[in-house]
Coordinates of C-alpha atoms in Angstrom, one line a residue:
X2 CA 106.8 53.9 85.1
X3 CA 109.0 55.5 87.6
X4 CA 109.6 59.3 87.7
X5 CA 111.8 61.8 90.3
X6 CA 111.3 65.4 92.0
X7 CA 112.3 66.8 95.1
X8 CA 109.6 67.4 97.9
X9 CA 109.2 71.0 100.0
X10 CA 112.5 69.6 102.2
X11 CA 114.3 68.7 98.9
X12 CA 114.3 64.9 99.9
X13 CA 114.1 63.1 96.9
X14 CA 111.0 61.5 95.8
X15 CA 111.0 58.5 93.2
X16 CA 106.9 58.0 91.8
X17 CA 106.4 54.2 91.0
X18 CA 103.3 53.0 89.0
X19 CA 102.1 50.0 86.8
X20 CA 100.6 49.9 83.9
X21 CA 98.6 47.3 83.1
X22 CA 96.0 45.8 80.1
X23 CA 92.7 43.4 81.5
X24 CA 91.2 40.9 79.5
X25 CA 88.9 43.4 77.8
X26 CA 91.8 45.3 76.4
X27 CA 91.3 48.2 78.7
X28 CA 94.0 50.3 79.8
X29 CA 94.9 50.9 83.9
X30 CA 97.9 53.2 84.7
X31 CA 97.5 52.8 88.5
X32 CA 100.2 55.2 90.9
X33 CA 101.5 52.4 94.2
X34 CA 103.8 54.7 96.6
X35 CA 106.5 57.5 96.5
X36 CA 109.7 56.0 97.7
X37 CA 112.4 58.6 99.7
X38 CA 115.4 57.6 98.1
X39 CA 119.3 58.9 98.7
X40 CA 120.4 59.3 95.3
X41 CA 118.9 58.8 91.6
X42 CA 121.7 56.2 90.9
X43 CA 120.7 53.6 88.3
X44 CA 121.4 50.9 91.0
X45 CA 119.6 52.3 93.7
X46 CA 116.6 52.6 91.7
X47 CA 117.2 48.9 90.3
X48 CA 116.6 48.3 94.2
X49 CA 113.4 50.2 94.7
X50 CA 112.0 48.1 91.9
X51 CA 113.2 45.0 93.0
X52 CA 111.4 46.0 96.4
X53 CA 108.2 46.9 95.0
X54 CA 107.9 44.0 92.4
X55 CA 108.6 41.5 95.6
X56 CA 106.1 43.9 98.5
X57 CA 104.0 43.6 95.4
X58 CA 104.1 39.5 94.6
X59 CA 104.4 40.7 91.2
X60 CA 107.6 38.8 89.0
X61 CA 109.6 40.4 87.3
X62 CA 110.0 38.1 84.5
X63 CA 106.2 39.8 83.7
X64 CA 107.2 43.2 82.7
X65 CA 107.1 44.4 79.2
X66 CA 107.8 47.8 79.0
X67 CA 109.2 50.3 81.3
X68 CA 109.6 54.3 81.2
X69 CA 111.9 56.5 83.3
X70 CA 111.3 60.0 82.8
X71 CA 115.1 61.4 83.4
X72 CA 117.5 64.0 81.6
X73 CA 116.0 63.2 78.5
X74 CA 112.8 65.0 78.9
X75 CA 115.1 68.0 79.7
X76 CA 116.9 68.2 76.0
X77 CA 115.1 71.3 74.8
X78 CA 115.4 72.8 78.1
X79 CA 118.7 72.4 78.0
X80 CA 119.5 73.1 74.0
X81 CA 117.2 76.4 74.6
X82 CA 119.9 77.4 77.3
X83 CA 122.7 77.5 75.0
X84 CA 121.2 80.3 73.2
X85 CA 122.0 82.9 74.9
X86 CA 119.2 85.3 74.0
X87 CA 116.3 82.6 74.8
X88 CA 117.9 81.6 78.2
X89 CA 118.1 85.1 79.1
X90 CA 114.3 85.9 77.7
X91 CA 113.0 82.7 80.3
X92 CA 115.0 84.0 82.9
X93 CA 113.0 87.9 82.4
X94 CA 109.6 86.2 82.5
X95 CA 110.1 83.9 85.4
X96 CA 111.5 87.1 87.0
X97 CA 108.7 89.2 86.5
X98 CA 106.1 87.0 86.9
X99 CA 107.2 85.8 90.5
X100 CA 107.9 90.2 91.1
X101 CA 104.5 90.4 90.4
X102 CA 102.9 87.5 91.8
X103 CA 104.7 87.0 95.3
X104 CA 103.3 90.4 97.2
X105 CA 99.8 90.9 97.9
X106 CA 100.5 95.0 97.5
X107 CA 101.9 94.4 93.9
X108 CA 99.3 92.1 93.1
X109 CA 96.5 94.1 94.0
X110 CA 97.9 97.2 92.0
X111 CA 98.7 95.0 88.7
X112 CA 94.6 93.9 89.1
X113 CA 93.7 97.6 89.4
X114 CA 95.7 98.9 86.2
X115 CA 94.3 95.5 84.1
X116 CA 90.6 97.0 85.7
X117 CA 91.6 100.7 84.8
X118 CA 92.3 99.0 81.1
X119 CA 89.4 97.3 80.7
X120 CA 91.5 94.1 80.0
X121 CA 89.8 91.1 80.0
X122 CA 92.5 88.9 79.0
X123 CA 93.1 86.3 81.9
X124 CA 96.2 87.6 84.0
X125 CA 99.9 86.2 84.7
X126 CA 100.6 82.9 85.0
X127 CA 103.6 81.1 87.0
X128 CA 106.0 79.4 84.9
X129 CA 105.5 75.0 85.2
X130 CA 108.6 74.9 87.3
X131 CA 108.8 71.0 86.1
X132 CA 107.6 70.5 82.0
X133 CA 109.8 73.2 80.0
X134 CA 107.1 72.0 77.3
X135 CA 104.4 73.6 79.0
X136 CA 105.5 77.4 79.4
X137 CA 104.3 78.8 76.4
X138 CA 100.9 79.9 78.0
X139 CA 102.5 81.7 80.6
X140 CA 104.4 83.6 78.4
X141 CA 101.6 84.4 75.6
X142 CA 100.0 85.9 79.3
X143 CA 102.8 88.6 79.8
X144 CA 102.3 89.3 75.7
X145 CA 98.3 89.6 76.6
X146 CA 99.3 91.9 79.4
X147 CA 102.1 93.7 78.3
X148 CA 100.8 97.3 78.1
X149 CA 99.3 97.0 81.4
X150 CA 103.3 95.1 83.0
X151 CA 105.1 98.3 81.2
X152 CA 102.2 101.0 83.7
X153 CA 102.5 98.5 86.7
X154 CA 106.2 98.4 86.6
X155 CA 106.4 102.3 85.9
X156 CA 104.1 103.2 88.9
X157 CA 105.9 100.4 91.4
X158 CA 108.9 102.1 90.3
X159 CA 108.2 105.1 90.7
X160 CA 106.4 104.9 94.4
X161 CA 108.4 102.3 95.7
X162 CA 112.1 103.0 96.4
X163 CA 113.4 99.7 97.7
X164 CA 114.9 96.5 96.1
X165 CA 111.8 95.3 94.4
X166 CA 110.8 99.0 93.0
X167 CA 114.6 99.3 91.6
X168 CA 113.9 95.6 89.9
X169 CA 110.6 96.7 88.3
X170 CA 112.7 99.6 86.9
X171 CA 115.1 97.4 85.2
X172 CA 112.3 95.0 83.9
X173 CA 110.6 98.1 82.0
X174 CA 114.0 98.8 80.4
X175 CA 113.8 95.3 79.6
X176 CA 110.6 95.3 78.2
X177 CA 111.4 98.9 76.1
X178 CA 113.4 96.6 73.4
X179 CA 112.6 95.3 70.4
X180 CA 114.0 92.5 71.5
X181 CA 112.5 91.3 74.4
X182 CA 109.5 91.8 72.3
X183 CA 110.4 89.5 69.7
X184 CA 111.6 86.3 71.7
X185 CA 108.7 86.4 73.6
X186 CA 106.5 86.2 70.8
X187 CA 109.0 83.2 69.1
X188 CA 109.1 81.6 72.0
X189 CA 105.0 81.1 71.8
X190 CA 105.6 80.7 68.5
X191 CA 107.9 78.0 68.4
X192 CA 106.6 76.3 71.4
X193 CA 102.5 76.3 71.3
X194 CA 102.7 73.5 68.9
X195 CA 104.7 71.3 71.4
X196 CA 102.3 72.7 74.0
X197 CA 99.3 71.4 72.9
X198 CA 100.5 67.9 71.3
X199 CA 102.1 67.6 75.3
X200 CA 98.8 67.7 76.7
X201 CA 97.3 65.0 73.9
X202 CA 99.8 62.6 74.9
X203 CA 99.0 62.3 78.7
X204 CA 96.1 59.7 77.9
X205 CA 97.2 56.4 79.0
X206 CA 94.9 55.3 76.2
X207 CA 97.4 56.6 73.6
X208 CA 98.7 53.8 71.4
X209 CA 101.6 53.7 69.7
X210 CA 100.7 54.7 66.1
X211 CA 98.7 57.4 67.3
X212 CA 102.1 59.0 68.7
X213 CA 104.0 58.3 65.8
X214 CA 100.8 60.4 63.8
X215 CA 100.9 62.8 66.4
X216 CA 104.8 63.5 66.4
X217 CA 104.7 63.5 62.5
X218 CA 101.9 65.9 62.4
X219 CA 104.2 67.9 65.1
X220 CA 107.2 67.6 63.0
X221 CA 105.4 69.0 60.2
X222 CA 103.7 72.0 62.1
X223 CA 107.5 73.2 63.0
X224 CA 108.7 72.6 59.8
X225 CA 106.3 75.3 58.5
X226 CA 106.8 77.6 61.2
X227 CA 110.2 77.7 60.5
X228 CA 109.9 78.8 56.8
X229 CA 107.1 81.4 57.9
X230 CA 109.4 84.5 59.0
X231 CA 107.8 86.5 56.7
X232 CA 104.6 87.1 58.3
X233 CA 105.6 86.1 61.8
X234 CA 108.1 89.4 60.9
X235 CA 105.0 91.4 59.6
X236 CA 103.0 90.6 62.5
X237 CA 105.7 91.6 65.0
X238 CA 106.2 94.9 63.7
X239 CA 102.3 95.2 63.4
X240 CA 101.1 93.9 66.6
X241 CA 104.3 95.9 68.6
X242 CA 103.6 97.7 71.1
X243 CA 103.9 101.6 70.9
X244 CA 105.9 101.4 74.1
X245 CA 108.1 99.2 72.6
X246 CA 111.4 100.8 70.7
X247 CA 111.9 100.2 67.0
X248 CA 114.0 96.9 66.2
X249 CA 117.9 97.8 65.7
X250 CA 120.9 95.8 64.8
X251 CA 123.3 95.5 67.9
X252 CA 126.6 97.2 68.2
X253 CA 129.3 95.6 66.2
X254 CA 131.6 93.6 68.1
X255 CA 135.5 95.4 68.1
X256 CA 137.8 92.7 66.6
X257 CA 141.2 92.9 69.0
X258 CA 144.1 94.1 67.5
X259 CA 146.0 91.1 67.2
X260 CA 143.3 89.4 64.8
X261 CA 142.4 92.4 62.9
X262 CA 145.7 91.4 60.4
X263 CA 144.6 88.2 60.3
X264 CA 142.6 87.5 57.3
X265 CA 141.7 83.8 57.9
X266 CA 140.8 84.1 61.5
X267 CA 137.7 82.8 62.0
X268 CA 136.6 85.2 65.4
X269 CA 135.5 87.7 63.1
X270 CA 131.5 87.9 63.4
X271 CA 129.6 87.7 60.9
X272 CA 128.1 91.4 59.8
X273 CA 124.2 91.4 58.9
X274 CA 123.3 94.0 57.0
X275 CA 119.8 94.6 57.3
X276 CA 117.4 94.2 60.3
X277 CA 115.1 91.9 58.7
X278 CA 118.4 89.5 58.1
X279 CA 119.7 89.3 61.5
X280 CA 116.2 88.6 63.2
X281 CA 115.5 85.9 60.4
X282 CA 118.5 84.4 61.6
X283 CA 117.9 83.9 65.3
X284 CA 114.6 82.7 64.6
X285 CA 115.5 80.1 62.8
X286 CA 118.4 79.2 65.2
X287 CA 115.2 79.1 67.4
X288 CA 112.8 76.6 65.0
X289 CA 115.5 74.2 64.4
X290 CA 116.9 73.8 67.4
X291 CA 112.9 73.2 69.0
X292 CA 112.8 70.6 65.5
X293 CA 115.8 68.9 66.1
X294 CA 115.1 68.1 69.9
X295 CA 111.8 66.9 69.4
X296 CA 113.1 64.4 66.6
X297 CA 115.9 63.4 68.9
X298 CA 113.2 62.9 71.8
X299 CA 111.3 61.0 69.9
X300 CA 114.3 58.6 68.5
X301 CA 115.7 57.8 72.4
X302 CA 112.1 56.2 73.1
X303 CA 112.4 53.0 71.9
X304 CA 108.8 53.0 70.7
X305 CA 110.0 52.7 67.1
X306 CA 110.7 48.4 67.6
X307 CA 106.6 48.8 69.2
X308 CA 105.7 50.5 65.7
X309 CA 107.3 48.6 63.5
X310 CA 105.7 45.8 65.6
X311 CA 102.6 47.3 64.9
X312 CA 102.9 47.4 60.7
X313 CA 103.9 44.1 60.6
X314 CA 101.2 42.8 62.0
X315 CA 99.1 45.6 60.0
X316 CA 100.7 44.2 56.6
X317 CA 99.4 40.6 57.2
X318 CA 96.0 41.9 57.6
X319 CA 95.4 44.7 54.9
X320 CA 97.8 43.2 52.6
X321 CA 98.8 39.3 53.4
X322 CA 102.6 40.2 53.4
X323 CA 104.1 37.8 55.8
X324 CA 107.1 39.4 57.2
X325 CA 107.6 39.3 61.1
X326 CA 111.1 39.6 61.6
X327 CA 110.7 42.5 64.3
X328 CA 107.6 40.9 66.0
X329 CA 109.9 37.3 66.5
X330 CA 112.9 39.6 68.1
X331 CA 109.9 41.5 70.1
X332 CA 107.8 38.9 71.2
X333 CA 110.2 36.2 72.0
X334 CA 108.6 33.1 73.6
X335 CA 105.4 35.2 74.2
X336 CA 103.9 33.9 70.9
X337 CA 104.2 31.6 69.1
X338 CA 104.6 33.5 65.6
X339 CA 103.4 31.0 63.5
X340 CA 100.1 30.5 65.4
X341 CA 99.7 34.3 65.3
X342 CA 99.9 34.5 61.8
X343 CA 97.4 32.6 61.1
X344 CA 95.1 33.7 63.7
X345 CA 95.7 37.2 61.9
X346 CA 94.7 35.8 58.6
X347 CA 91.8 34.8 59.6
X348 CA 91.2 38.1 61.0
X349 CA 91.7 39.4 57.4
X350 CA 88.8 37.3 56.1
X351 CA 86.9 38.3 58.6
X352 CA 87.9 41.8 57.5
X353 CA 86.9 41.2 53.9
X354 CA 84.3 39.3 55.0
X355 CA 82.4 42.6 57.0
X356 CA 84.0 44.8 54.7
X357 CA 85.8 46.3 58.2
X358 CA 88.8 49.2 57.8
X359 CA 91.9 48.4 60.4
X360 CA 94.2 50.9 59.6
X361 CA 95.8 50.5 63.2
X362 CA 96.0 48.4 66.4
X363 CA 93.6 50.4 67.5
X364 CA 90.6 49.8 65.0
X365 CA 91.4 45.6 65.7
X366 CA 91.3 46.5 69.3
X367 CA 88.0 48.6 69.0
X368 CA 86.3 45.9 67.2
X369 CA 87.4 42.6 69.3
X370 CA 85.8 44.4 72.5
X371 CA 82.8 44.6 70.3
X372 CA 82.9 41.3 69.4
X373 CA 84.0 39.1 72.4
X374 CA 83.2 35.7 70.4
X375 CA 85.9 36.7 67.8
X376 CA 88.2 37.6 70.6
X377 CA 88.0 34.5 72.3
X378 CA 88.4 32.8 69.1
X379 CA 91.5 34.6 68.2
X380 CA 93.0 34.7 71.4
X381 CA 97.1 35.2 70.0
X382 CA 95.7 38.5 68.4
X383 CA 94.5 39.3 71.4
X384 CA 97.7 38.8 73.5
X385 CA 99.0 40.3 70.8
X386 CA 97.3 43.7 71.4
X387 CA 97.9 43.3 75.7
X388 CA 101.3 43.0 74.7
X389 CA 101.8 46.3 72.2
X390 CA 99.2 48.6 74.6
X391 CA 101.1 48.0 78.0
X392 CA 104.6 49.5 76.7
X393 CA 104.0 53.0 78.3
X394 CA 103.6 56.1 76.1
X395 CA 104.6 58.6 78.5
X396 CA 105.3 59.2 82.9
X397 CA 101.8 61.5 82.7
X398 CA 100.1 59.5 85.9
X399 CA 103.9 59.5 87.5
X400 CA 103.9 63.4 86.8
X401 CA 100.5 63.8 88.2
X402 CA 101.3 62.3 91.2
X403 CA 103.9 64.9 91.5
X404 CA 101.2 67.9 91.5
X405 CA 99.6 66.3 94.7
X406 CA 103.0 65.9 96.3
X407 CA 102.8 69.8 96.1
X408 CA 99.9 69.8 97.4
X409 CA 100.3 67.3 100.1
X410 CA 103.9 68.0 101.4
X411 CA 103.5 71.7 101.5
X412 CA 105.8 74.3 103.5
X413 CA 103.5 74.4 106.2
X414 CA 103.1 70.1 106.4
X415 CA 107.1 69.7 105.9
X416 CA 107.4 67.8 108.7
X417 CA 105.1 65.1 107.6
X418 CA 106.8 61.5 108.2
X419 CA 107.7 59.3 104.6
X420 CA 104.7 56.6 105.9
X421 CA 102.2 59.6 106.2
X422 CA 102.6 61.0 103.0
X423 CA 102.7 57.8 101.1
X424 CA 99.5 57.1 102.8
X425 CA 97.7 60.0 102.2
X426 CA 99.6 60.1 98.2
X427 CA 97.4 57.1 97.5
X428 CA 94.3 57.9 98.8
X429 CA 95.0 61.3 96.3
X430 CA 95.6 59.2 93.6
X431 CA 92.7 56.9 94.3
X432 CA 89.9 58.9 94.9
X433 CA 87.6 57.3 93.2
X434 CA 87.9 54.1 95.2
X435 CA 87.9 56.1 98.2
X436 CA 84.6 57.7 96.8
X437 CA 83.0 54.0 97.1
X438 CA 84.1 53.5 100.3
X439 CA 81.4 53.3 103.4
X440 CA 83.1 56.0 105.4
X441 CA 81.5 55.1 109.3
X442 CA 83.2 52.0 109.8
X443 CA 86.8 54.4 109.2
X444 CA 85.1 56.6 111.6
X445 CA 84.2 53.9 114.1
X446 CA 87.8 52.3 113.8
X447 CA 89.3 55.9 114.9
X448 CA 87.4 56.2 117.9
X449 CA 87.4 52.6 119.2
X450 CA 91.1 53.2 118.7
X451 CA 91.5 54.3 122.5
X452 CA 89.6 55.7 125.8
X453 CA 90.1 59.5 124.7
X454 CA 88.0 59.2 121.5
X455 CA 85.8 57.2 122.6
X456 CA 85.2 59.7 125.2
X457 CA 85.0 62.4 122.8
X458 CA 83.0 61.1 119.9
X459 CA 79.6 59.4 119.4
X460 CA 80.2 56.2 117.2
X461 CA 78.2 56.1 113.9

């Protein structure tokens, strides 16, 4: 799994980890190094891995899956973008969350007017400057706190006569219209769904079929949001703040003189008629565009072949169909097909047998680590599984590695050395092991090192 960011000096970073299955079927998604690399070129990462597979004594010829979290992951971000109204809306809240959040005096006068309020809602939240998947809290926060944004940016405004006080001006104009208003609520809308099936995927203990369950049960969710105008329409005007102005169509656009003869022109714009019909339309310009990302997100992950994989297999064993055209293109001269069908038969007897359910890979899996003497005797099944489980799901330990580079590699540690950080990046990502670890023979080893120290310290 091999994912890319840009450290504190904007030196690119390229995350390398393994994924790998054991012998009991358990799941290890283990981070190895962060690797400075010039440029994000598919060759020059082909050479990283080539590196790491041969620092590693690992083949080549043994991997089974790989995942490279690239400009894929940034479809929605970038779909989003072309609409005007919602790239303008993200560019307002990151805006006026960083106004608020990057001076101590503003800070501590937005805490005193949420005190003065009584609000106990939790307070702003920075935007994830990485997932565009996982900003919909922060926004529901400048919703939970928009009475008390609208006071702060009035009294900054009104006291403070410099750049930032003439911004905070402009963002309570901003925050005056309807409109603002209403993206910000679609926007959390739209995206909490996507939200919170984002952070169920980051197990490394997903299988397959659960995502393919998951991204139905997602696909569904957005499908009814998107017929649902009606009372997310109700609620908006409801919930509204009284600061906030009553919604209004916009101005109609002037049609240039040299069009307005010209009855088939298609620059005209189209005329809505009534409120309600122009903000039905941008939101569901907003729903289907969020729908139709996800399902092409989903299509470019080549985890259909593992699924369909996965029901063949599935068919044998609930229903004795005998059809593994995907699994011979799949497994290649892994398996020997033949031999796996019939071990999988007999794990249908078996099934009938105990009167066991195996809707999914998953159930078999559960109940071969429960029984190791049927594992052992159906050892293709069991390669079988290794083989479906260590495709990876997602880049979620690659992207973690990335909050500790943050962490690590700060503005005030920017001068730390490539061998350093990679150094001090495992022992992050390892801390349990490093919990085990008998720390005085580390300490003794440092001060043994030379004269100086051991002048200095007492050995342990």
């Amino acid at each position: 799994m091999v994912d890319e960011a840009s450290d504190s000096l904007i030196h690119e970073q390229v995350s390398f980890c393994i994924r790998t299955v054991d012998d009991s079927l358990i799941i290890n998604e283990d981070f190895i190094s962060l690797y400075e690399t010039p440029n994000t070129e598919s060759q020059t990462l082909f050479i990283i891995l080539k590196d790491i597979f041969a620092r590693l004594d690992l083949s080549m010829d043994n991997l089974r899956g790989q995942c490279y979290d690239g400009a894929s992951n940034m479809s929605v971000e970038d779909s989003l973008r072309h609409l005007t109204s919602m790239r303008d809306i993200m560019a307002l809240a990151k805006d006026l969350i960083n106004t608020v959040r990057e001076s101590n005096k503003r800070m501590g006068l937005f805490r005193t007017i949420r005190y003065e309020s009584a609000n106990d809602q939790a307070g702003l939240r920075p935007l994830c400057p990485t997932r565009w998947t996982m900003r919909a809290s922060s926004i529901s926060r400048i919703l939970k706190n928009f009475e008390e944004l609208l006071e702060f940016f009035e009294t900054f405004s009104v006291e403070d006569k410099t750049e930032a006080g003439y911004k905070c001006a402009g963002y309570r104009e901003s925050m005056f219209q309807f409109k603002t208003y209403f993206f910000l609520r679609l926007y959390c809308h739209a995206m909490n769904p996507v939200e919170n099936v984002n952070e169920k995927i980051q197990s490394p203990h997903l299988s397959v079929a659960d995502l393919e369950n998951i991204y139905e049960g997602l696909i569904c969710i957005l499908k009814g949001r998107r017929d649902s105008f009606e009372n997310f329409w109700e609620l908006c005007l409801k919930e509204k703040p009284s600061q906030v102005e009553p919604p209004s169509l916009p101005r109609k656009r002037r049609i240039p003189k040299k069009y307005e003869n010209n009855e088939s022109s298609s620059s005209s714009p189209h005329t809505f008629k009534t409120l309600k019909e122009y903000y039905k339309a941008l939101y569901i310009e907003v729903c289907e565009t969020v729908q139709s990302c996800i399902t092409e997100r989903f299509a470019s992950t080549g985890l259909t072949e593992v699924i369909a994989v996965e029901q063949e297999c599935l068919l044998l064993v609930n229903r004795g169909e005998t059809n593994f055209e995907k699994s011979t293109e799949f497994f290649k001269s892994d398996l020997d097909i033949e031999r796996l069908c019939l071990l999988l038969n007999m794990l249908a007897d078996i099934a009938n047998k105990k009167k066991l359910v195996l809707k999914n890979m998953r159930d078999v899996r559960k109940y071969i680590i429960q029984e190791p003497a049927v594992g052992e005797m159906l050892c293709k099944v069991v390669k079988c599984i290794k083989l479906l489980q260590v495709v990876p799901i997602t880049t979620a330990t690659s992207e973690r590695s990335f909050s500790g580079l943050k962490r690590l590699k700060s503005y005030l540690r920017s001068t730390m050395g490539q061998k350093r950080l990679n150094n001090l990046a495992v022992l992050h990502a390892h801390r349990d092991v490093l919990d085990e670890l008998d720390i005085r023979p580390v300490i003794n080893d440092f001060i043994f090192t030379n004269s100086v120290r051991r002048s200095t310290f007492a050995p342990f």
